[in-house]
Amino acid sequence: MPELPEVESVRRQLDPGLSGRTVTDAWYDPIPAMPRQFLDVERVVDRKIHSVGRRGKFLISPLDEGLEVVMHLGMTGSFSFETNDPYVPYVRARLWLDDDRVLAFRDVRRFGRMAVVDAGRYEAIPTLAMLGPEPLSDDFDPDEFARVLARTKSPIKPYLLSQRPVAGVGNIYADEALWLARIHPTSRRVGRVRAHALHAAIRTVLEDSIDREGTTFRDYVMVNGDSGRNADFLIAYGQEGRPCPRCTTSLRKIVLGGRGTTYCPRCQRA
DNA sequence: CACGCCTCCTGTGCGC
DNA sequence: TGCGCACAGGAGGCGT
């Protein structure tokens, strides 16, 4: 569930707590079944964290010595600074800091990831290596977006989820943006005009959600434990059977690329 | 080589 | 009440 607005909200709380801190020790839960969940994490020890940045859904922190730590929340990941609470289940990794605080990475489903890499070397993280432009930056250009969409034969929604045409859009905001731009999720031909509408819609739904600190259904919380406030504002995602706010047609749910997909069959034309 | 499908993981909620 | 199963959806990998 963490998509760009949720990761950005986490980043904003993580940055002041981690910037300038040196990691004094690191631990992670070694899972034979998922050997790639943690990659070279021990290299973070004795390194100073300069800042906490973000690309798409990835948190990226520059360290000393030309290193970076790359973190991904997966489906259920969350960060917190440990307190004296008796027992917090599903903590998969901990970083001890030089101000005596301990950063805990909690992740029920183990889809999250943490890796230390040479800065900018993302061969071990293919989605990051192929990541599309940052949607809220000038790198996300409407005309270029239209050209990229024109080149693919994939249905638009699964293509958005690939992170290649634009970074950070997941299942929730794909449904929201497609609804706003009036594009059918299975559409294989998105022309220039609709590409421009989708470009604007993606920015709108992401910015609005960031303003509300993300969408919480169950697992997503920020570093301070608070939930995001965007769930009450969703129009399409999870709203199957409710009337479309534009045309009152009942919203329909289908499975597309293995993902639940909700849209308005009347105003989102194929 | 782009694309579509399966898999990883675990808790939840539903139908029977 | 209990059981079994579909479902949730991030990204990685593999077959076509």
XYZ file of N, CA and C in Angstrom, chain A residues 184 239-242 249-254 261-265:
48
model
N -10.037 4.417 -19.437
C -10.336 3.037 -19.041
C -9.032 2.315 -18.693
N -13.988 1.509 -4.005
C -15.327 2.109 -3.931
C -16.327 1.374 -4.836
N -16.053 0.119 -5.124
C -16.938 -0.680 -5.981
C -18.400 -0.578 -5.525
N -19.271 -0.357 -6.505
C -20.698 -0.307 -6.205
C -21.199 1.070 -5.817
N -20.304 1.956 -5.459
C -20.742 3.309 -5.116
C -20.936 4.128 -6.389
N -23.144 6.569 -12.219
C -23.075 5.152 -12.588
C -22.352 4.381 -11.491
N -22.804 3.164 -11.236
C -22.176 2.338 -10.208
C -20.770 1.946 -10.627
N -19.797 2.197 -9.763
C -18.406 1.862 -10.076
C -18.239 0.348 -10.118
N -17.434 -0.119 -11.067
C -17.269 -1.546 -11.316
C -15.861 -1.986 -10.931
N -15.776 -3.202 -10.413
C -14.460 -3.754 -10.069
C -14.125 -4.929 -10.979
N -12.911 -4.909 -11.518
C -12.411 -6.027 -12.312
C -11.030 -6.408 -11.783
N -9.134 -3.607 -9.555
C -9.177 -2.373 -10.325
C -10.612 -1.863 -10.344
N -10.817 -0.653 -9.856
C -12.167 -0.089 -9.815
C -12.221 1.140 -10.716
N -13.301 1.221 -11.497
C -13.415 2.327 -12.455
C -14.881 2.575 -12.762
N -15.133 3.677 -13.440
C -16.496 3.995 -13.864
C -16.706 3.523 -15.298
N -17.588 2.556 -15.492
C -17.768 2.012 -16.848
C -18.378 3.017 -17.818
